[in-house]
Amino acid sequence: MDLFNSQRIEELEKLITKYQASYYNGEGEISDAEFDALWDELKELDPSNAILHKVGADSGNFEKAHHVMPMGSQEKASDPEQFLAWAQKHKYDEYLVEYKLDGASLELQYEDGYLVRAVTRGDGTIGDDITANAKKMQGVNAAIYKDGKLLPFTGGVRGEVIMTHQVHKQYFSDKANCRNAANGLMKRKDGKGSEYLTLIVYDALSTDGISYFSNEQEKIKWLMDTGFNVVRLVICRDAQRVIAYRAKVMEERAGLEYDIDGLVVKESVINFEDAARARPDRQIAFKFSLEEAVTVLREVEWSRSGATYTPVGIFDEVALNGTKVQRASLANPDTMRKLGVKIGSHVVVVKRGEIIPKIESVVEEKNIETKDVDFPFICETCGSKLVDEGSRLFCPNKECPKRVLHQLLKFQQVIDIRDLGETLITSLFNDGRLKSISDIYSLQVEDLMPYFLNEESMESEKRSLGAEKVYKSIQAHKSMSLPVFIAGFDIEGFGETLAEKLVHSGFNDLEKLLTATEDQIADVYGFAQIMAHTIVTGLAENADEMRSLVNNGIITIESGGNGKLAGKSFCFTGELITMNRNDAQQLVKANGGMIKTSVTKDLTYLVTNDTSSGSSKNVKAAQFGIPVITEEEFLKLVEN
């Protein structure tokens, strides 16, 4: 194990231990999602780390007592993909699904039917004896009766101590949340406030050899029949139904009287051997995420960018990662059809690292009114019939004014002609002076002067410094790399990074790109057939103008294949000192190298001035064995 990984593991151990202690003692310092991220990172770096098999410890304010039944931690899944991966290894005839209560674990210990002890979770084996406090709680039975008769039950009953939303709002609104308030109250030495707490149970174990139930369903029924508050139990026939049920509960949980933070999924069979493990394998906590929510789709808008119409869902406002959202991408017509989305559908909205949320799935609901989404079929600008290719809905008219203006603006942005701004391009386009990319390079100072001087000023001053500056800026951007040139033509989904990949895979001059077939491009790693079709179609549409610009000497394509950085790829993270990131990226491209925006296995170098940082990019680079170099080391590569 390298030095960086060792240091990061040590740092994660300290953080997890610290936050576990605060969690189990009533004042959680970070959110569950933040804690889970630390836990997952440690699990990835050091799967056998002892911290991963420990439970947090309680305070030293009470006498200690051993548990009757194991109280270890559960495996967890934070999204459907992780749950399905677990379910593939655990195929049950049916899945028992219970609410995962967001409170504090407690074990009630009984002898001959009478409560003798109540023990907190502690380290999973020994916890605090808070019997006096527990006897004041709602749902804690001093003795176990069934049908009016005392049952001589000896063993343990496990549950979760919760505080209802109503109690929190009325008496403890100064606490951050119900869980923190419940943790704090149940461990008060003087016992004050325990009467405001409620115990909900979900497990039991007989230790005297008497069998009271033979499977998990019977266990819950037995607990209910003996007067306990029990967790809600639902039976799902397969893993997909578990996912659908989770989505339904996500929508309903705001109306529950207490907090839940996921579901517990298990088999019907009572597996004593698995339960005895520090981290049982045959059940899993299928958690909710701050990055997903369920809401109702109210309408679909069609966002226009260049030629393409993109569906955007508008729904009832939900909170994702602390922000309020009402809009999310539906990607394209095929995605909408596959999801089966309709107006009025209950949908799952996610935001997992993406800037823009997306609608991921539709929740199956009966007896709700829905209607089909209306698709546009005519271009709102030129009146052409739109083409629905499934993966894309677009206007096929290359002369469509909306498409032309978008392409002009895209070219200016990619080529980085900074003095030729959006306002000026739009004005020149509206006046009929700009109708194509070629027209940009035909602009003369006198063409530009009216946009900087009025008629009176033009008569008196005879020149415009602003017009001259724009003209010089255009002339200074007549030489560029092939990927930049191609990316400037605004072909759907075909930006500079993908163009670089094609160039580095052998399509290293304009003619090779323009004559490439769909199959040839699809054979390049990272390119699929649909993308290849879009690229070939887009290149064909613009081929005449591309050739004209290059063959007539208006544009010069730089040869970067033999540069100092040829064959090497770079990803930059963090702040640079001697230059900004854009200039550094341009320096790489000018020397024949490639830029990547994320750390992948084929990256050559990660460049950062904080090489010991625990950032996700640094961690990934360490995992893949990718060299992490400083800005100074990067510049030496360019200079040598």
XYZ file of C-alpha atoms in Angstrom:
640
model
C 0.000 0.000 0.000
C 1.485 3.385 -1.000
C 2.099 6.290 1.355
C -0.823 8.373 0.087
C -3.358 5.584 0.648
C -1.963 4.878 4.127
C -2.291 8.530 5.114
C -5.824 8.760 3.763
C -6.886 5.553 5.546
C -5.538 6.899 8.835
C -7.405 10.165 8.287
C -10.670 8.312 7.498
C -10.316 6.125 10.614
C -10.062 9.225 12.820
C -13.007 10.966 11.146
C -15.292 7.920 11.271
C -14.435 7.212 14.912
C -15.088 10.841 15.819
C -18.429 11.073 14.006
C -19.589 7.663 15.289
C -18.991 8.826 18.845
C -21.010 12.000 18.333
C -23.786 10.043 16.584
C -24.200 7.470 19.357
C -24.075 10.109 22.070
C -26.849 12.237 20.708
C -25.262 15.085 18.770
C -24.511 13.999 15.210
C -22.115 16.479 13.596
C -22.595 15.545 9.934
C -25.406 14.167 7.789
C -25.903 10.453 7.129
C -24.972 11.005 3.474
C -21.671 12.651 4.424
C -20.876 9.872 6.913
C -21.733 7.205 4.328
C -19.344 8.829 1.843
C -16.468 8.545 4.348
C -17.436 4.947 5.155
C -17.594 3.970 1.449
C -14.212 5.555 0.747
C -12.566 3.622 3.593
C -14.269 0.409 2.453
C -12.884 0.916 -1.053
C -9.335 1.689 0.133
C -9.141 -0.931 2.917
C -12.046 -3.443 2.875
C -10.748 -5.389 5.903
C -10.238 -2.329 8.124
C -11.296 -3.029 11.729
C -13.241 0.259 11.920
C -15.704 -1.135 9.361
C -16.627 -3.968 11.727
C -17.128 -1.872 14.848
C -20.184 -0.160 16.212
C -19.914 3.151 18.048
C -19.450 3.298 21.818
C -21.779 4.876 24.367
C -20.925 7.392 27.036
C -19.535 6.351 30.429
C -22.538 7.616 32.401
C -24.219 4.227 33.018
C -23.443 0.702 34.176
C -22.491 -1.623 31.316
C -24.385 -4.775 30.318
C -23.931 -7.485 27.695
C -26.457 -7.967 24.941
C -28.645 -11.034 24.672
C -28.765 -10.814 20.863
C -26.120 -9.490 18.431
C -26.476 -5.786 17.607
C -24.059 -5.354 14.699
C -24.218 -3.019 11.711
C -25.895 -3.865 8.422
C -24.613 -3.903 4.887
C -26.078 -0.956 3.023
C -27.070 0.140 -0.448
C -27.627 3.801 -1.190
C -29.140 3.439 -4.675
C -30.994 0.846 -6.791
C -27.808 -0.242 -8.591
C -26.078 -1.173 -5.340
C -29.185 -2.969 -4.089
C -29.516 -4.995 -7.294
C -25.857 -6.021 -7.018
C -26.612 -7.378 -3.521
C -29.861 -9.014 -4.649
C -28.046 -10.846 -7.445
C -26.081 -12.687 -4.743
C -29.097 -13.115 -2.458
C -31.977 -14.503 -4.474
C -34.899 -15.231 -2.152
C -38.364 -16.550 -3.001
C -39.674 -13.366 -1.403
C -38.100 -10.317 0.208
C -39.286 -9.052 3.591
C -39.093 -5.280 3.684
C -39.312 -3.182 6.862
C -38.923 0.517 7.586
C -35.395 1.409 8.675
C -36.157 3.551 11.714
C -33.964 6.623 12.219
C -33.559 6.547 15.989
C -31.427 4.806 18.616
C -31.201 1.022 19.039
C -32.309 -0.528 22.332
C -32.497 -4.123 23.559
C -35.073 -5.125 26.161
C -34.008 -8.169 28.170
C -36.672 -10.377 29.770
C -36.534 -13.238 32.287
C -39.626 -15.425 32.754
C -41.705 -12.747 31.075
C -40.544 -9.774 33.141
C -38.327 -6.887 31.985
C -35.013 -6.965 33.848
C -32.791 -4.762 31.743
C -32.738 -2.271 28.817
C -29.373 -1.941 27.058
C -28.253 0.504 24.379
C -26.348 -0.592 21.282
C -22.911 0.425 22.547
C -20.121 -1.379 20.735
C -22.412 -4.124 19.474
C -21.634 -6.475 22.374
C -21.849 -4.288 25.498
C -23.988 -1.208 25.987
C -25.332 1.170 28.651
C -27.942 -0.144 31.080
C -30.681 2.530 30.904
C -33.502 0.405 32.378
C -34.863 3.196 34.583
C -35.189 5.535 31.613
C -36.607 2.859 29.318
C -39.471 2.048 31.725
C -40.781 5.594 31.200
C -40.907 5.241 27.400
C -44.022 4.514 25.363
C -44.020 0.947 24.014
C -41.701 -0.578 26.633
C -43.594 -3.420 28.284
C -42.702 -4.246 31.895
C -43.962 -7.799 31.279
C -44.958 -9.853 28.245
C -48.590 -10.930 28.083
C -50.550 -12.682 25.344
C -54.304 -13.146 25.468
C -54.229 -11.833 29.041
C -51.720 -14.433 30.240
C -48.098 -13.887 31.268
C -45.678 -15.547 28.854
C -42.541 -16.991 30.475
C -40.384 -15.489 27.715
C -36.652 -15.299 28.451
C -34.497 -13.503 25.903
C -34.237 -10.189 24.108
C -36.480 -7.861 22.146
C -34.779 -5.311 19.914
C -36.192 -2.046 18.684
C -35.519 1.586 17.957
C -36.177 4.504 20.279
C -37.744 7.320 18.282
C -39.212 10.750 18.871
C -42.312 11.660 16.876
C -42.376 14.810 14.779
C -45.186 16.223 16.905
C -43.212 15.801 20.150
C -40.103 17.304 18.546
C -42.046 20.299 17.273
C -43.857 20.880 20.562
C -41.104 20.290 23.129
C -37.657 19.905 21.544
C -37.490 22.147 18.484
C -34.095 23.414 19.699
C -32.593 20.036 18.754
C -31.406 19.574 15.168
C -33.644 16.567 14.535
C -35.709 13.843 16.208
C -32.869 11.339 16.296
C -30.472 13.679 18.096
C -33.186 14.616 20.573
C -34.055 10.955 21.272
C -30.396 9.978 21.745
C -29.843 12.789 24.188
C -32.959 12.145 26.287
C -32.638 8.370 26.613
C -29.127 8.766 28.093
C -29.872 11.495 30.620
C -28.689 10.394 34.058
C -31.748 11.941 35.727
C -34.136 10.271 33.279
C -36.016 13.486 32.501
C -37.776 13.507 29.147
C -37.744 9.737 28.524
C -41.530 9.756 28.751
C -41.576 11.656 25.448
C -39.891 8.758 23.630
C -41.410 5.721 21.923
C -39.966 2.262 21.251
C -40.816 0.452 18.007
C -39.559 -3.149 17.835
C -38.570 -5.438 14.974
C -36.606 -8.388 16.408
C -36.731 -10.956 19.213
C -34.642 -13.928 20.362
C -35.602 -16.584 22.867
C -32.684 -17.922 24.929
C -34.462 -20.588 26.987
C -35.050 -23.122 24.225
C -38.761 -22.331 23.830
C -39.776 -21.544 20.239
C -42.379 -18.784 19.845
C -42.075 -18.250 16.057
C -40.497 -20.070 13.086
C -39.852 -17.279 10.580
C -39.585 -13.490 10.347
C -43.267 -12.943 9.538
C -44.353 -14.958 12.576
C -41.857 -13.034 14.704
C -43.439 -9.677 13.838
C -46.935 -11.071 14.432
C -45.856 -12.483 17.816
C -44.410 -9.119 18.842
C -47.637 -7.419 17.797
C -49.804 -9.945 19.637
C -47.798 -9.420 22.834
C -48.508 -5.686 22.820
C -45.397 -4.130 21.283
C -45.337 -1.329 18.706
C -43.928 -3.095 15.633
C -42.240 -1.883 12.497
C -44.249 -1.984 9.277
C -43.572 -5.143 7.217
C -44.238 -5.623 3.491
C -43.468 -8.699 1.374
C -42.101 -8.177 -2.165
C -41.839 -11.029 -4.675
C -38.681 -9.820 -6.420
C -35.908 -7.210 -6.253
C -37.559 -4.858 -8.760
C -40.671 -4.701 -6.579
C -38.465 -3.767 -3.633
C -37.101 -0.849 -5.671
C -40.622 0.232 -6.641
C -41.782 -0.012 -3.018
C -38.794 2.079 -1.888
C -39.783 4.799 -4.357
C -43.349 4.729 -3.024
C -42.155 5.013 0.591
C -39.837 7.887 -0.349
C -42.927 9.778 -1.435
C -44.965 8.831 1.633
C -42.359 9.249 4.373
C -42.903 13.004 4.773
C -46.357 12.111 6.121
C -45.135 9.539 8.661
C -45.206 10.475 12.336
C -41.557 9.527 12.793
C -38.330 9.519 10.752
C -37.115 6.631 8.623
C -33.951 6.738 6.532
C -34.460 3.684 4.343
C -35.691 0.106 4.312
C -34.329 -3.116 5.751
C -34.539 -6.002 3.291
C -34.182 -9.591 4.513
C -35.265 -13.171 3.870
C -38.123 -14.954 5.608
C -35.843 -17.555 7.173
C -34.451 -16.708 10.611
C -30.697 -17.102 10.102
C -29.012 -17.232 13.517
C -25.535 -17.745 12.097
C -25.750 -14.651 9.906
C -27.291 -12.562 12.709
C -24.314 -13.392 14.938
C -21.890 -11.691 12.563
C -20.608 -8.185 13.289
C -22.041 -7.211 9.900
C -24.803 -9.614 8.754
C -24.672 -10.445 5.057
C -28.129 -11.838 4.354
C -29.972 -8.603 5.048
C -29.274 -5.083 3.852
C -30.184 -1.496 4.681
C -31.560 -0.030 1.442
C -31.135 3.622 2.356
C -32.749 6.746 1.029
C -30.471 9.371 -0.423
C -30.439 13.147 -0.130
C -29.844 13.051 -3.889
C -33.225 11.580 -4.850
C -36.895 12.314 -4.241
C -40.352 11.340 -5.506
C -42.730 13.947 -6.900
C -45.551 14.445 -9.440
C -44.832 15.446 -13.040
C -47.036 18.377 -14.016
C -45.854 19.265 -17.538
C -43.056 18.795 -20.072
C -41.312 21.731 -21.726
C -39.185 21.328 -24.851
C -35.917 23.219 -24.510
C -34.391 24.352 -27.822
C -30.610 24.400 -28.292
C -29.517 24.769 -31.893
C -31.291 22.058 -33.860
C -32.240 19.844 -30.915
C -35.414 19.820 -28.838
C -34.796 18.401 -25.335
C -37.677 17.428 -22.998
C -37.566 18.979 -19.516
C -39.917 17.760 -16.793
C -41.678 20.298 -14.547
C -42.859 18.828 -11.238
C -43.924 19.661 -7.686
C -40.977 21.175 -5.835
C -38.672 18.785 -3.943
C -35.414 19.148 -2.000
C -32.268 17.496 -3.409
C -28.978 17.873 -1.560
C -30.272 20.925 0.246
C -31.563 22.757 -2.846
C -35.149 23.167 -4.069
C -35.771 21.888 -7.602
C -38.793 21.834 -9.902
C -37.174 20.933 -13.244
C -35.230 17.907 -14.470
C -33.998 16.545 -17.774
C -35.875 13.767 -19.543
C -32.947 13.388 -21.985
C -34.679 12.483 -25.260
C -37.803 10.866 -26.773
C -36.494 7.294 -26.381
C -35.814 7.852 -22.672
C -39.337 9.195 -22.168
C -40.866 6.201 -23.944
C -38.742 3.715 -21.989
C -39.708 5.345 -18.684
C -43.379 5.426 -19.639
C -43.619 8.941 -18.245
C -46.920 10.805 -18.468
C -48.330 14.049 -17.129
C -49.486 13.230 -13.589
C -46.994 10.364 -13.158
C -45.225 9.964 -9.827
C -41.526 10.095 -10.734
C -38.158 9.586 -9.039
C -35.872 12.602 -9.502
C -32.131 12.161 -8.917
C -29.096 14.405 -8.702
C -26.059 12.172 -8.223
C -23.109 14.383 -9.008
C -24.785 15.916 -12.053
C -25.340 19.654 -12.242
C -28.797 19.148 -13.750
C -31.233 16.706 -12.044
C -32.840 13.993 -14.152
C -35.993 11.917 -13.940
C -34.836 8.336 -13.360
C -37.994 6.248 -13.129
C -41.766 6.222 -12.791
C -43.424 4.922 -9.619
C -46.226 2.468 -10.291
C -49.414 3.998 -8.910
C -52.989 2.812 -9.333
C -56.066 5.001 -9.658
C -54.276 8.206 -10.640
C -55.204 10.327 -13.637
C -52.482 10.752 -16.259
C -52.297 11.973 -19.841
C -49.771 11.515 -22.617
C -46.994 14.039 -23.174
C -47.453 16.200 -26.283
C -44.460 16.067 -28.635
C -43.664 19.045 -30.894
C -43.657 18.111 -34.594
C -42.967 21.449 -36.326
C -39.888 23.683 -35.847
C -41.042 26.829 -34.078
C -38.507 28.937 -36.048
C -38.585 27.787 -39.662
C -41.685 25.578 -39.802
C -39.823 22.452 -40.932
C -41.128 19.051 -39.861
C -39.041 17.809 -36.920
C -37.188 14.502 -37.163
C -37.626 12.046 -34.274
C -34.677 9.649 -34.307
C -35.519 8.346 -30.845
C -32.265 9.439 -29.267
C -32.805 12.924 -30.651
C -35.655 15.214 -31.779
C -34.359 17.939 -34.097
C -34.946 20.387 -36.929
C -33.311 18.992 -40.113
C -33.155 22.359 -41.914
C -29.500 23.466 -41.977
C -30.630 26.981 -42.985
C -32.965 27.324 -39.994
C -32.133 30.758 -38.500
C -32.092 29.346 -34.962
C -29.554 26.699 -35.988
C -27.357 29.147 -37.881
C -27.162 31.639 -35.010
C -26.439 28.869 -32.518
C -23.595 27.595 -34.718
C -22.089 31.080 -35.028
C -22.151 31.540 -31.256
C -20.705 28.056 -30.719
C -17.828 28.725 -33.108
C -16.950 31.990 -31.365
C -17.013 30.242 -27.983
C -14.880 27.247 -29.021
C -12.326 29.257 -31.013
C -12.306 31.796 -28.155
C -12.561 34.987 -30.207
C -13.225 36.965 -27.050
C -13.741 40.427 -28.579
C -16.410 39.085 -30.945
C -19.051 38.669 -28.266
C -22.554 37.221 -28.289
C -24.277 40.607 -28.582
C -22.214 41.652 -31.608
C -22.655 38.287 -33.360
C -26.426 38.422 -32.798
C -26.634 41.971 -34.181
C -24.560 41.061 -37.261
C -26.739 37.989 -37.801
C -30.011 39.935 -37.447
C -28.733 42.486 -39.974
C -27.925 39.728 -42.484
C -24.164 40.314 -42.397
C -23.364 36.934 -40.809
C -24.984 33.866 -42.369
C -22.205 31.320 -41.929
C -18.906 30.713 -40.154
C -17.065 31.764 -43.317
C -18.715 35.186 -43.066
C -16.885 35.814 -39.769
C -13.554 35.852 -41.589
C -14.857 38.154 -44.332
C -15.641 40.935 -41.855
C -13.699 44.153 -42.398
C -13.211 47.090 -40.034
C -15.734 49.186 -42.006
C -18.339 46.413 -41.607
C -17.888 46.564 -37.845
C -17.730 50.337 -37.365
C -21.537 50.906 -37.356
C -21.779 48.655 -34.303
C -19.391 50.868 -32.333
C -20.060 54.405 -33.702
C -23.202 56.236 -34.725
C -23.328 58.076 -38.071
C -22.213 61.402 -36.567
C -19.254 59.825 -34.809
C -18.253 57.955 -37.954
C -18.202 61.228 -39.901
C -16.020 63.006 -37.347
C -13.726 60.235 -36.093
C -13.296 58.222 -39.315
C -12.180 55.168 -37.269
C -13.232 52.973 -34.384
C -10.758 51.420 -31.993
C -13.437 48.890 -30.961
C -14.030 47.774 -34.553
C -10.288 47.502 -35.169
C -9.853 45.422 -31.999
C -12.547 42.938 -33.082
C -11.044 42.685 -36.590
C -7.552 41.977 -35.206
C -8.984 39.392 -32.791
C -10.682 37.536 -35.661
C -7.476 37.562 -37.737
C -5.509 36.265 -34.738
C -7.750 33.187 -34.584
C -7.186 31.738 -38.057
C -4.900 28.949 -36.891
C -6.223 26.141 -34.694
C -6.037 22.415 -34.007
C -8.263 20.009 -35.917
C -10.359 19.073 -32.827
C -11.043 22.758 -32.073
C -11.967 23.443 -35.701
C -14.383 20.492 -35.819
C -15.924 21.283 -32.413
C -16.677 24.833 -33.559
C -19.245 23.598 -36.085
C -21.758 22.684 -33.347
C -22.384 19.047 -34.270
C -24.755 17.570 -31.671
C -22.815 15.955 -28.812
C -19.498 16.160 -30.702
C -17.270 18.486 -28.718
C -13.536 19.023 -28.579
C -12.821 16.083 -26.243
C -14.495 13.529 -28.516
C -12.883 15.091 -31.573
C -9.492 14.710 -29.866
C -10.190 11.010 -29.308
C -10.891 10.502 -33.006
C -7.776 12.450 -34.016
C -5.594 10.413 -31.664
C -7.138 7.175 -32.952
C -5.925 7.868 -36.507
C -8.407 10.320 -38.015
C -5.703 12.970 -37.868
C -6.542 15.185 -40.824
C -9.729 16.826 -42.045
C -10.225 14.600 -45.078
C -9.936 11.396 -43.023
C -12.639 12.675 -40.688
C -14.937 13.820 -43.487
C -14.717 10.493 -45.322
C -14.981 8.248 -42.230
C -17.918 5.843 -42.175
C -20.263 5.243 -39.249
C -18.788 1.782 -38.663
C -15.225 3.132 -38.616
C -16.092 5.743 -35.979
C -18.192 3.294 -33.938
C -15.141 1.000 -33.776
C -13.210 3.656 -31.829
C -13.310 3.059 -28.061
C -15.923 5.279 -26.428
C -18.046 5.757 -29.561
C -21.336 3.927 -30.054
C -23.363 3.462 -33.235
C -25.889 6.200 -32.456
C -23.140 8.736 -31.730
C -21.271 7.669 -34.872
C -24.425 8.277 -36.956
C -24.853 11.782 -35.500
C -21.182 12.636 -36.114
C -21.103 11.392 -39.729
C -24.374 13.207 -40.511
C -23.120 16.439 -38.922
C -19.774 16.300 -40.716
C -21.527 15.703 -44.047
C -23.767 18.737 -43.496
C -20.771 20.988 -42.904
C -18.195 19.331 -45.185
C -18.341 21.896 -48.008
C -17.749 24.852 -45.705
C -15.027 23.047 -43.729
C -13.126 22.190 -46.923
C -13.576 25.700 -48.317
C -12.181 27.368 -45.196
C -9.114 25.095 -45.140
C -8.443 24.727 -48.888
C -8.705 28.478 -49.464
C -6.199 29.205 -46.703
C -8.665 31.074 -44.527
C -8.159 28.584 -41.683
C -4.865 26.820 -40.980
C -5.075 23.463 -39.195
C -2.146 23.067 -36.809
C -0.272 19.786 -36.819
C -0.134 18.741 -33.169
C 0.622 15.061 -33.644
C 4.382 15.461 -33.126
C 4.308 17.860 -30.174
C 6.203 17.345 -26.919
C 3.064 16.017 -25.237
C 1.805 13.864 -28.128
C 0.179 10.679 -26.902
C -0.146 11.995 -23.333
C -3.327 13.078 -21.532
C -3.681 15.513 -18.619
C -6.359 16.314 -16.045
C -6.060 19.485 -13.931
C -7.562 19.900 -10.453
C -7.289 22.662 -7.839
C -5.831 26.135 -8.298
C -2.805 26.856 -10.474
C -0.259 29.568 -9.603
C 1.423 30.757 -12.800
C -1.568 30.509 -15.149
C -5.277 29.833 -15.171
C -6.612 26.386 -15.981
C -7.815 27.308 -19.472
C -4.333 28.553 -20.441
C -2.784 25.348 -19.074
C -5.192 23.241 -21.117
C -4.431 25.240 -24.253
C -0.704 24.680 -23.603
C -1.298 20.919 -23.530
C -3.236 21.009 -26.803
C -0.655 23.251 -28.481
C 1.964 20.606 -27.694
C -0.058 17.702 -29.068
C -1.522 16.410 -25.781
C -5.104 15.654 -24.734
C -7.231 17.112 -21.939
C -9.479 14.976 -19.750
C -11.991 16.392 -17.276
C -12.005 13.307 -15.039
C -9.562 10.658 -13.823
C -9.811 7.459 -15.877
C -7.522 4.428 -16.165
C -5.957 5.714 -19.407
C -5.024 9.151 -18.005
C -1.277 9.924 -18.204
C -0.966 12.635 -15.519
C -3.109 14.328 -12.875
C -1.815 17.880 -12.311
C -2.410 19.541 -8.921
C -0.489 21.735 -6.525
C -1.958 19.778 -3.594
C -0.626 16.292 -4.285
C -1.465 15.030 -0.778
C -5.102 16.146 -0.877
C -7.861 13.638 -0.168
C -9.912 14.877 -3.124
C -11.809 12.304 -5.185
C -9.519 12.866 -8.177
C -6.397 12.284 -6.097
C -7.913 9.148 -4.597
C -8.839 7.761 -8.027
C -5.383 8.554 -9.397
C -3.837 6.605 -6.518
C -6.144 3.649 -7.137
C -5.273 3.538 -10.847
C -1.551 4.138 -10.280
C -1.617 7.384 -12.261
C 1.266 9.808 -11.546
C 0.180 12.967 -9.704
C 2.450 15.906 -10.623
C 2.674 19.553 -9.590
C 2.285 22.582 -11.826
C 6.068 23.017 -11.781
C 6.618 19.426 -12.920
C 4.018 19.897 -15.657
C 5.795 22.989 -16.998
C 9.099 21.091 -17.077
C 7.458 18.477 -19.328
C 6.498 21.244 -21.744
C 9.889 22.979 -21.598
C 12.090 19.889 -22.036
